[in-house]
XYZ file of C-alpha atoms in Angstrom:
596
model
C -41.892 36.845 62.688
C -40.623 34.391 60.174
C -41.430 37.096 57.221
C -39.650 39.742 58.798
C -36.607 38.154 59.847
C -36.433 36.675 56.170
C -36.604 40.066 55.188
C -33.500 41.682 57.304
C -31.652 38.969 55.754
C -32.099 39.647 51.753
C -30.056 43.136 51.733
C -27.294 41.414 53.207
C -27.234 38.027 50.713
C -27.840 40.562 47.581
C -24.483 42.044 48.690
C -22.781 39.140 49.156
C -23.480 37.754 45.647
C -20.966 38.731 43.503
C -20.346 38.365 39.487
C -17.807 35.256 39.972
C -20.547 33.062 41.117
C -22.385 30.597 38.823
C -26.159 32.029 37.649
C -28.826 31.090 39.662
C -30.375 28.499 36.591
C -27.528 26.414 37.616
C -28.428 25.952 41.296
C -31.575 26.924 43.535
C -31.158 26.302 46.979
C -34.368 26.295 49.277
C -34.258 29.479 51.500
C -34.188 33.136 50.800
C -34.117 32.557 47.392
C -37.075 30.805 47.531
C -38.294 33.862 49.454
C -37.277 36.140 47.040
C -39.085 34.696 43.971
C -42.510 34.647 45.942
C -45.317 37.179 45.561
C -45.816 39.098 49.093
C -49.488 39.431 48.317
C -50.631 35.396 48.038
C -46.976 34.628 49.508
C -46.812 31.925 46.638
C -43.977 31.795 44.176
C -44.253 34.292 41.412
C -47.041 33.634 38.183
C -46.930 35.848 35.403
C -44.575 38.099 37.049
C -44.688 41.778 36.633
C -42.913 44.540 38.049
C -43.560 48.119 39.385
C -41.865 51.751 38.647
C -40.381 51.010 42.256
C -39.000 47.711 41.125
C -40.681 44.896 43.240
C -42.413 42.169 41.775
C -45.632 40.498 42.310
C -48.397 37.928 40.516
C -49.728 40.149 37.479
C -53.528 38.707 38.747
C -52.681 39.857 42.334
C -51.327 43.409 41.745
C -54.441 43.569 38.944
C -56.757 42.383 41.835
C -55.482 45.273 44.088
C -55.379 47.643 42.166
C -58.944 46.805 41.056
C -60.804 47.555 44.089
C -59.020 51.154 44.716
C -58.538 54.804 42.829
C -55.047 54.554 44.043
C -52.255 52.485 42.732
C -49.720 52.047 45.990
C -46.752 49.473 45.507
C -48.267 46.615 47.910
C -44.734 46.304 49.470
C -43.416 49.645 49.559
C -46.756 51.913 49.503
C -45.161 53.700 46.795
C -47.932 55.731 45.135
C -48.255 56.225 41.393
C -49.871 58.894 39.748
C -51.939 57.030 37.311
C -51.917 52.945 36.742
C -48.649 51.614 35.541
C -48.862 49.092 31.903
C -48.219 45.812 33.020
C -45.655 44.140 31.476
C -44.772 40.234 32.436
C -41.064 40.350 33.339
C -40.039 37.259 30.853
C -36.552 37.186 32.462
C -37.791 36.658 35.809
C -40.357 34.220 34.564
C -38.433 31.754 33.370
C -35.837 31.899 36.389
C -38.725 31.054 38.931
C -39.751 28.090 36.241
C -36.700 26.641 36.198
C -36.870 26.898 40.556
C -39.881 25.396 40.245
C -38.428 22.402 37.977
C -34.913 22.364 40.196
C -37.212 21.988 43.337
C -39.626 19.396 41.771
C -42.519 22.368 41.952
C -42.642 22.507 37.979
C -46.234 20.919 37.745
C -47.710 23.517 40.592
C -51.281 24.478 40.966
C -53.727 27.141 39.129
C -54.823 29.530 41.657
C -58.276 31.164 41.618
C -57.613 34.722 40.793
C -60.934 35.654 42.220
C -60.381 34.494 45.671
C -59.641 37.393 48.152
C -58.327 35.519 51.390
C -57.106 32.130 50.762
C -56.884 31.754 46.939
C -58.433 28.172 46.241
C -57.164 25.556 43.247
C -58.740 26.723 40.027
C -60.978 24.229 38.768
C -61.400 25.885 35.108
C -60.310 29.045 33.162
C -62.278 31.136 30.871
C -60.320 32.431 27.448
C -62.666 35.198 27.176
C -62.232 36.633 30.892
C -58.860 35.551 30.659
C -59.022 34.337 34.171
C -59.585 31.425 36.137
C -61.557 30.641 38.579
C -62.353 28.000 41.224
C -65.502 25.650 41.917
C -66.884 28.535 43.698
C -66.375 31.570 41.668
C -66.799 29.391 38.463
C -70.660 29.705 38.868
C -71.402 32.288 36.931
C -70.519 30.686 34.027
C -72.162 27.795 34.311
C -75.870 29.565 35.110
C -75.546 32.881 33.096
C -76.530 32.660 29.550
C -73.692 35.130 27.770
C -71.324 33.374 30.047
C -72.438 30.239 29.087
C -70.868 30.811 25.478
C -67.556 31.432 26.811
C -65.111 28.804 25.959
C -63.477 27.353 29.078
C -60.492 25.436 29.323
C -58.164 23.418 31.865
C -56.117 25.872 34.138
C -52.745 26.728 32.306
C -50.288 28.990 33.900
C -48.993 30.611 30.423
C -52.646 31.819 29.548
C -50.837 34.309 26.997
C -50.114 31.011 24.334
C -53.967 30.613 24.120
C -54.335 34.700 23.626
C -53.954 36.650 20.469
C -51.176 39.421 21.443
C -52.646 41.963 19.047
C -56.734 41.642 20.083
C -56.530 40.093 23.267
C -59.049 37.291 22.290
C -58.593 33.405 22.293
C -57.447 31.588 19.661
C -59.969 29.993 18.071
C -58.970 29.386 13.940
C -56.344 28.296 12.269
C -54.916 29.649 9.240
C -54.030 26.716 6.884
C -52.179 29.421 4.413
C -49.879 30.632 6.733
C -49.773 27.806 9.307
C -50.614 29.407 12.470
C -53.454 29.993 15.360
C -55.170 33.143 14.999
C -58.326 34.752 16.861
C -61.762 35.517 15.415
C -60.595 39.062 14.391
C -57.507 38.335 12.764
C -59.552 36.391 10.659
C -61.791 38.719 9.776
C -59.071 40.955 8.745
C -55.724 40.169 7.782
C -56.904 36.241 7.098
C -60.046 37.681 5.490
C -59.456 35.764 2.246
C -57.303 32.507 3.680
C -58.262 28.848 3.971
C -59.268 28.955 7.965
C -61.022 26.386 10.199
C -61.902 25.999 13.747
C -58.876 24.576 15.704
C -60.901 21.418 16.921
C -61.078 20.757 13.081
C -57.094 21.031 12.477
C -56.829 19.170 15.501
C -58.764 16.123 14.912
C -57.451 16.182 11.123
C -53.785 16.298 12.357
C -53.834 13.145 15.086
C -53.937 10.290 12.816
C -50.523 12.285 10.952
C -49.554 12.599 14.784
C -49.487 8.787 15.086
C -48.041 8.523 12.155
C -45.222 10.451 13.014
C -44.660 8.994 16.276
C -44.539 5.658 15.101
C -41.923 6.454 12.526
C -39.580 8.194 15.507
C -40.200 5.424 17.254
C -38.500 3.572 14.307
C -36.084 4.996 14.266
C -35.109 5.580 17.786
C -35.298 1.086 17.078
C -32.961 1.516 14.539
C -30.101 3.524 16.103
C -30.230 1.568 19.262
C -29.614 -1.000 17.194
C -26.906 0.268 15.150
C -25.418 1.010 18.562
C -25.215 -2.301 19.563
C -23.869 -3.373 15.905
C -21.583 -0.810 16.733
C -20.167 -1.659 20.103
C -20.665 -5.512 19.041
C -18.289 -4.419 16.360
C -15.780 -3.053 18.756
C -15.777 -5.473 20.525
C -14.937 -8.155 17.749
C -12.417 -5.217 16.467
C -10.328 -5.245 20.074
C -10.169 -8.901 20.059
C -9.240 -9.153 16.765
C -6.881 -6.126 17.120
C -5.311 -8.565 20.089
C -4.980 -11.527 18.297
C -3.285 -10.007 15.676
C -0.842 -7.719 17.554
C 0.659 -11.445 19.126
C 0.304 -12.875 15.307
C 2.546 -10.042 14.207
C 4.904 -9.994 17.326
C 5.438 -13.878 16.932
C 6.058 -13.204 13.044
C 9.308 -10.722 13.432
C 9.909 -12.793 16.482
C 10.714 -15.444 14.364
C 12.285 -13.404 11.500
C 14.553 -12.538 14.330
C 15.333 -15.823 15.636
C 16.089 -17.129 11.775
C 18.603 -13.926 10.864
C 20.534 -14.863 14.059
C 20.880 -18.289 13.496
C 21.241 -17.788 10.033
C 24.455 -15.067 10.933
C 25.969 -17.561 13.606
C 26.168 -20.509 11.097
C 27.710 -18.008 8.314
C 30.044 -16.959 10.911
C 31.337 -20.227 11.803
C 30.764 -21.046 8.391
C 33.657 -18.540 6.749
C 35.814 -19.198 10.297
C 35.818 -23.069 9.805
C 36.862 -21.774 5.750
C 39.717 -19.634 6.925
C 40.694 -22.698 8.660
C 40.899 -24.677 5.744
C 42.840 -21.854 3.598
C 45.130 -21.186 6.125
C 45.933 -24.863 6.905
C 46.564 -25.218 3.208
C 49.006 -22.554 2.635
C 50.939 -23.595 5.857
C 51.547 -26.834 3.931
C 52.278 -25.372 0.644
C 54.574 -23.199 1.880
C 56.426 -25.868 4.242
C 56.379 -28.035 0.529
C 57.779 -25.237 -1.501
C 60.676 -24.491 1.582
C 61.578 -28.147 1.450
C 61.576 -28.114 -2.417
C 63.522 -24.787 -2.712
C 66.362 -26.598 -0.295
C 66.265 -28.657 -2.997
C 66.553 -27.538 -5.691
C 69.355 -24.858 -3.836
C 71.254 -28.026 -2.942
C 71.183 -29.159 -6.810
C 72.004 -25.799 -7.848
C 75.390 -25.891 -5.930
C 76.103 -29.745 -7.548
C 75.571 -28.118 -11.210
C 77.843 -24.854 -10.589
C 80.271 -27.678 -8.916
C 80.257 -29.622 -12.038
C 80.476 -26.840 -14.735
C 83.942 -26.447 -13.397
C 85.277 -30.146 -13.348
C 87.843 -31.396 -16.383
C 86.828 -35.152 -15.634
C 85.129 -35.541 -18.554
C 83.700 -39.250 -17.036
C 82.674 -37.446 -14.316
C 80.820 -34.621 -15.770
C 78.677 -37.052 -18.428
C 77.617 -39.823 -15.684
C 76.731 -37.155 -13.248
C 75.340 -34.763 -16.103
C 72.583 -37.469 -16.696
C 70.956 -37.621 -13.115
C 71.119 -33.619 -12.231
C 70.099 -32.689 -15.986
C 66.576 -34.440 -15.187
C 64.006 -31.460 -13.772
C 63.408 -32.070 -9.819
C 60.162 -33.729 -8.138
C 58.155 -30.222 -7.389
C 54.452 -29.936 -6.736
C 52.598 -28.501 -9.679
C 51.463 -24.813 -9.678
C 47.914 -25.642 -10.324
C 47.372 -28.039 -7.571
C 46.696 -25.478 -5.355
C 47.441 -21.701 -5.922
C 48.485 -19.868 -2.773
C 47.924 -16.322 -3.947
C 43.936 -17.450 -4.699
C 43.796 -19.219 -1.502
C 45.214 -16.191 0.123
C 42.748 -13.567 -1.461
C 39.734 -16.170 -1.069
C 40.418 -15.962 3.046
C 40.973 -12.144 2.886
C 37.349 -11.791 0.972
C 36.220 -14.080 3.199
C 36.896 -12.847 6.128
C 35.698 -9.070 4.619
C 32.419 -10.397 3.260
C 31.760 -11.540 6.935
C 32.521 -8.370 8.339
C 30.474 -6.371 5.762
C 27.667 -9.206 6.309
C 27.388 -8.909 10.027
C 27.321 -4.977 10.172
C 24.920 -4.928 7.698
C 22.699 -7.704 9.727
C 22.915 -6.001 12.898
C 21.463 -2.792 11.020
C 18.793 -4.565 9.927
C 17.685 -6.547 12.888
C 17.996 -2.752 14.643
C 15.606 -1.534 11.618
C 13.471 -4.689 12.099
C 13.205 -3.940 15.845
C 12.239 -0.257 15.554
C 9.604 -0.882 12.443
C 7.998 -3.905 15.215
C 7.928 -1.504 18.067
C 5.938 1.249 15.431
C 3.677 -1.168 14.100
C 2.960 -3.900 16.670
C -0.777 -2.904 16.254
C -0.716 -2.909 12.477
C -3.401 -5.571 10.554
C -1.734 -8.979 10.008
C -2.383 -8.000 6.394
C 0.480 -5.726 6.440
C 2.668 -8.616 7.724
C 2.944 -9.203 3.346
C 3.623 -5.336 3.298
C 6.357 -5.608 5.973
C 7.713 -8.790 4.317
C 8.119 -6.495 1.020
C 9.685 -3.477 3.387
C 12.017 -6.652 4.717
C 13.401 -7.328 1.295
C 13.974 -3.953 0.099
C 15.991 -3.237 3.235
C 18.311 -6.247 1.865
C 16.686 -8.809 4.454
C 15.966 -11.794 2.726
C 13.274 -13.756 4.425
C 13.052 -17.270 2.491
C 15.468 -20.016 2.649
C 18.362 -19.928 0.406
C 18.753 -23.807 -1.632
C 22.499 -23.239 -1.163
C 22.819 -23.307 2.432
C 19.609 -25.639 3.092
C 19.118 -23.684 6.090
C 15.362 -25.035 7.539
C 12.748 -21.916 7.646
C 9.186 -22.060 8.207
C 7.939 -18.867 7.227
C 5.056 -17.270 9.152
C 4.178 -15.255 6.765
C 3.132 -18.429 4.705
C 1.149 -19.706 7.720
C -0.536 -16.484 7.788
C -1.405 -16.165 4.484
C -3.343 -19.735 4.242
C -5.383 -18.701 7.427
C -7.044 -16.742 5.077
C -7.897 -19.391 2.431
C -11.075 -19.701 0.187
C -11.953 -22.472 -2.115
C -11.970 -20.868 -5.603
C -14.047 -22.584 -8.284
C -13.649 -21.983 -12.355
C -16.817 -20.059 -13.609
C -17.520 -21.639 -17.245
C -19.936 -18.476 -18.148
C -16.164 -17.006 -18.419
C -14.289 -19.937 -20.211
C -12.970 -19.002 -23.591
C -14.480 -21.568 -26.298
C -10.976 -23.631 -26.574
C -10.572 -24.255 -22.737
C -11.354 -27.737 -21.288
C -12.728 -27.362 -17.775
C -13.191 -30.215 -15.320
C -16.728 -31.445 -14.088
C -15.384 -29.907 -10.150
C -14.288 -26.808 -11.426
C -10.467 -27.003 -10.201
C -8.632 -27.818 -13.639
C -8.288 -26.221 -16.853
C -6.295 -26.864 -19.988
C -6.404 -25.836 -23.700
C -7.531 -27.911 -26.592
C -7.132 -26.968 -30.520
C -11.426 -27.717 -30.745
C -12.786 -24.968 -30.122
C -16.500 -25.972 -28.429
C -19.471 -24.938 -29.326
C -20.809 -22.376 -26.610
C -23.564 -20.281 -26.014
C -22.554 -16.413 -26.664
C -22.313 -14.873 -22.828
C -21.208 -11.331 -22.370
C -18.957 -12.602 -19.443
C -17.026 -14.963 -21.626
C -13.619 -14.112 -23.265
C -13.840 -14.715 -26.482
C -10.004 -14.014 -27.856
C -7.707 -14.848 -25.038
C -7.730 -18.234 -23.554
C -8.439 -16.878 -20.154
C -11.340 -17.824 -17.381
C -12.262 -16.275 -14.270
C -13.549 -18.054 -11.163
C -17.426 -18.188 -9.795
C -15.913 -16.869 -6.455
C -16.049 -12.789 -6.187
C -14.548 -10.684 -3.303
C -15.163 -7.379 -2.520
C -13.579 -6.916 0.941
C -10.981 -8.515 3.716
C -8.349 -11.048 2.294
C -8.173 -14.258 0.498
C -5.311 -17.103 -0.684
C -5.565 -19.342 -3.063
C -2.826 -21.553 -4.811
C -2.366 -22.987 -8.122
C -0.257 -26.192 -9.306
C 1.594 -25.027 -12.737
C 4.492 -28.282 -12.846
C 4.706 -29.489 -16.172
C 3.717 -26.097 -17.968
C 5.695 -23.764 -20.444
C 3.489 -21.021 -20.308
C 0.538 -19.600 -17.880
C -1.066 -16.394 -16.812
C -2.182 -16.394 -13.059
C -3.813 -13.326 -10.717
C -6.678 -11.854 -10.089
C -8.988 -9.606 -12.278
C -11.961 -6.598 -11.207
C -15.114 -7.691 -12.717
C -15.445 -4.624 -15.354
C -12.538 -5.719 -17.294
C -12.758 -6.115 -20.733
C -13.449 -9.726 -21.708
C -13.659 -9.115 -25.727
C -10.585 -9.208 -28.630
C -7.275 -8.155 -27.238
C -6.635 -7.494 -23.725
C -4.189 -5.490 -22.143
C -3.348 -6.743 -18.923
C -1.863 -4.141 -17.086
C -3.706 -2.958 -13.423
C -4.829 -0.070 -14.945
C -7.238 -2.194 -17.230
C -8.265 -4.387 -14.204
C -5.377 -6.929 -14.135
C -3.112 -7.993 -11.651
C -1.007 -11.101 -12.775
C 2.418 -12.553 -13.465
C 2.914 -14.864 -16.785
C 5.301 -17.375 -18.064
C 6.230 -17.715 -21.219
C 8.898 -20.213 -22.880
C 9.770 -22.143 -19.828
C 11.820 -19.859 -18.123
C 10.708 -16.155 -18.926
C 8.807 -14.929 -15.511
C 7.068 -11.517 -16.010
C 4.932 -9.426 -14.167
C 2.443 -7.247 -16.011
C 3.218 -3.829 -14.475
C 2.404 -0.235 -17.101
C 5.173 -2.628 -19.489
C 6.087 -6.520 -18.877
C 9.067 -6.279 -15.902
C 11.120 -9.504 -15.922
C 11.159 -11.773 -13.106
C 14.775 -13.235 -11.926
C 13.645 -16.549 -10.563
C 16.530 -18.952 -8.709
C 13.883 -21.771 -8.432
C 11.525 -22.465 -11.083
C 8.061 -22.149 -8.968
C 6.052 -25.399 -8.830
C 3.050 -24.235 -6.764
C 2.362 -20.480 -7.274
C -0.074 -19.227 -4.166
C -1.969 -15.831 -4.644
C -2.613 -14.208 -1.600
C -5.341 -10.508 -1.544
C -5.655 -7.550 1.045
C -8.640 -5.913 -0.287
C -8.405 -2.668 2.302
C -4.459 -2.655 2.393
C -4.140 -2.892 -1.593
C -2.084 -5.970 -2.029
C -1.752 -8.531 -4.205
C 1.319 -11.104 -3.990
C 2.818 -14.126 -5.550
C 4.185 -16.898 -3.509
C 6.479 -19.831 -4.640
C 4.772 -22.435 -1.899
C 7.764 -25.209 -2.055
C 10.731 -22.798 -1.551
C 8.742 -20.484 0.571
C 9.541 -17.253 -1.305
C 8.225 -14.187 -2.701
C 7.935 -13.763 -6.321
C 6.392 -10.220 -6.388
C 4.350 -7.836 -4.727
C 1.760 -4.936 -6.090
C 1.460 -2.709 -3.216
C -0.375 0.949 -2.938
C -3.006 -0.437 -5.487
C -7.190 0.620 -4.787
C -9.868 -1.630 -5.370
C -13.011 -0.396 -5.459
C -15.222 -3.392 -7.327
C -15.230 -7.186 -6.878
C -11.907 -9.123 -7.858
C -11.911 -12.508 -9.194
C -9.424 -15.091 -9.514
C -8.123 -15.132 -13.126
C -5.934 -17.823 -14.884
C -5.046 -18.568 -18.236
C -3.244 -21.817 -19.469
C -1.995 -20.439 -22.495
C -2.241 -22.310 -25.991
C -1.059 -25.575 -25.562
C 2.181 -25.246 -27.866
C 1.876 -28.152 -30.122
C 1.662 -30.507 -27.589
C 4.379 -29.058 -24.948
C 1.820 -27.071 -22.598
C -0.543 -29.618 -22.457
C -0.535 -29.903 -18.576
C -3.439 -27.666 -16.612
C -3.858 -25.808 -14.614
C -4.879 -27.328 -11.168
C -6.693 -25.133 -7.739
C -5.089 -26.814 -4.838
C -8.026 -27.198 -2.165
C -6.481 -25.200 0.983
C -10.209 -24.625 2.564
């Protein structure tokens, strides 16, 4: 009853199912489609499946079974009759549809059936390659007591018998062709193998383990490896985002403070230039009060001297003449000039004006470029320091108005601080280094040296021991007392033999002093340097990735110069030359502060 009422109901689900609806490999629900991929002869899903002129299906072992045993070929489930015995062809399609039911339903691993059985088909126990069928404990007899059977070769049931089959003889597989890398049966190699390098496949076989375990221990390697690099890699991440983090509120507190400091610093100028205007108007109020009361004056004696150019009392006129002839009491012109005064308050008062409309453009350009880059590298803190001063935002402290700045950038800059010790493999012959490795000066003796290919042998120049390839670095150097130096950094391929030219194209990134007061920086030609403050302390400060290099004055807390844009793709090294010692006037060294 339960067959035929699963039966009525198929016609009716096949027209439901329309083209919209997702294949059936994506979803096999138990029921009638469970029904429908099973063989109505051993009412077991589908093996091999094959299909008749009529179109139903069946188990190509059951439908060979019945057919077997009649002279008639009748479709099983229709009783369709056929006028001779249809080819059998296994309906791949279908095939791999009830396979992937089978794994869906957790049926993949299901059992060999006896395909000699007539009633109740029992679990095969073994099947034969040469019978190409299996058989059970019962029906597997035979081939255990008959002698020709005997030689058959018999193997563990296996539901796609064809992979053991030749598809052009029909017979097992039982060589393998080492020329052409592939199983072949006893006639193939009889014919088109004739002349190839075969063997029996248990040969191959036992040959190709050992490479087997080979191979699977160097997958296994390398599965090690990438989980590994996985957790580098989220380990990395991790470190990144906090890092990321840190330096998002670095960067935030740096233009926070910029901020802060250009207000404070436009408040005081403000009431700077008012408490001015004060002063110059307050001065020409009395000046002009002074020249009122002088110009009464002098009106007063000017009425007394047309009064006596008309008197005949000659007495008169010569003891009067005396006192009125003598010039008047009147403050002096140069004491204070009103017109200068004047103009000084109008440019004043314009310079303010022009001063705090340019401010508030910048603190709105300073605002929008912190809002764009908030998660930029603290390394490009330098870069936006640069951007600052090109925008006409000057971010040290002016001498002049001794307004107090601690710049952040600074504090920044000597987080990243390494200790940086002189290499004497480098040293040019005529430079003195100390026993530490922090000082170095020259000397007219040259010393006698053994010949190194690092060392340069025409400019007094050394590098230091300390390399770096990657992330960022700051070091300073003391240079009081000195007329002339060369400080920067250097790749390590530069040339370190007879005349340099110390450009970065050659490897060189570096300012220079020469007579006292000449600042340079070695761009494609030597670029002058307009100093206000003679630097004491110059600090060096290195962002391998972002391609900076820049010079700090570390007492006045200003930048001397930047090379931005630049790419390094070797080691640099800190470089510094003390010049010659200029009879006597550049004796002082050169001294690494320790900032580690």
């Amino acid at each position: 009853m339960a067959q035929s009422s699963s039966a009525s109901q198929k016609p009716t689900e096949v027209r439901r199912r329309s083209l919209d609806e997702p294949p059936l490999s994506l979803s096999f629900p138990r029921g009638p489609l469970s029904e429908e991929l099973k063989c109505s002869i051993c009412m077991d899903l589908l093996t091999d499946p094959v299909s008749t002129p009529c179109g139903h299906n069946f188990c190509k072992s059951c439908l060979n079974q019945c057919w077997n045993n009649t002279q008639t070929c009748n479709c099983p489930a229709c009783r369709a009759t056929f006028g001779k015995r249809p080819d059998l062809m296994i309906n791949t399609a279908l095939r791999q549809v009830v396979q992937l039911f089978k794994e869906k339903s957790g049926l993949s691993k299901s059992e060999v059936l006896c395909d000699i059985c007539d009633d109740i088909k029992m679990k095969a126990l073994k099947m034969c390659l040469v019978c190409q069928s299996s058989y059970c404990e019962t029906h597997l007899e035979p081939h255990q007591r008959v002698a020709h059977l005997k030689k058959h070769k018999l193997i563990d049931p296996l539901e796609n018998l064809e992979c053991y089959i030749c598809q052009t003889h029909g017979k097992p597989l039982e060589l393998f062709c080492r020329d052409d890398q592939t199983c072949v049966c006893l006639l193939c190699g009889m014919k088109d193998h004739k002349n190839h390098n075969t063997v029996a496949v248990e040969e191959e076989s036992g040959e190709r383990k050992p490479q087997l375990m080979k191979v699977q221990t160097d997958v296994r390697q390398m599965i090690q490896e990438r989980m590994k690099r996985i957790q580098d890699i989220r380990h990395l991440k991790e470190v990144k985002n906090e890092s990321s983090e840190k330096e998002k509120a670095e960067s935030t507190e740096l233009f926070t403070g910029l901020i802060r400091s250009i207000e404070r610093c436009q408040s005081e100028l403000l009431e700077m230039m008012e408490q001015k205007q004060r002063v110059a108007e307050k001065q020409a109020e009395e000046l002009i009060k002074e020249l009122e009361q002088e110009v009464t004056e002098l009106k007063r004696r000017d009425a007394e001297l047309e009064q006596l150019s008309h008197t005949e009392d000659h007495l008169h006129f010569l003891q009067i003449y005396t006192s009125l002839s003598r010039p008047p009491h009147t403050s002096s012109c140069t004491e204070i000039s009103i017109s200068d005064t004047q103009l000084s308050a109008e440019t004043l008062i314009r310079s303010l004006t022009q001063l705090q409309t340019t401010l508030d453009e910048k603190l709105s350009i300073t605002v929008q470029k912190i809002m764009q880059h908030a998660d930029t590298r603290v390394s490009d803190t330098e870069s936006a320091h640069k951007t600052m001063q090109q925008y006409g935002v000057d971010m040290t402290m002016d001498p002049d108005t001794a307004m107090p700045f601690v710049s952040p950038v600074q504090k920044t800059m000597q987080q990243y601080a390494v200790a940086v010790t002189l290499d004497p493999d480098t040293a040019h012959p005529n430079l003195i280094l100390s026993d530490h490795g922090k000082r170095v000066a020259y000397r007219d003796i040259k010393l006698k040296v053994p010949y190194n290919p690092k060392r340069f042998d025409y400019c007094p120049c050394v590098l230091a021991k300390e390399g770096f390839s990657s992330g960022r670095f700051y070091f300073e150097v003391q240079v009081n007392g000195k007329t002339d130096w060369d400080i920067g950094v250097a790749r390590e391929s530069i040339n370190r033999k007879g005349m340099i030219t110390a450009v970065p194209e050659a490897g060189y990134w570096i300012i220079i002093l020469r007579n006292e007061n000449q600042y340079l920086v070695c761009e494609s030609a030597f670029v002058p340097l307009p100093l206000r403050v003679k630097p004491q302390v110059v600090g060096v400060f290195v962002d391998y990735e972002g391609g900076l290099v820049s010079f700090y004055d570390v007492k006045s807390r200003s930048c001397i110069y930047s090379f931005t844009g630049q790419s390094f793709t070797e080691k640099l090294f800190p470089y510094f030359s003390p010049y010659d010692n200029k009879k006597g006037r550049n004796e002082a060294p050169l001294i690494i502060r320790c900032n580690k």
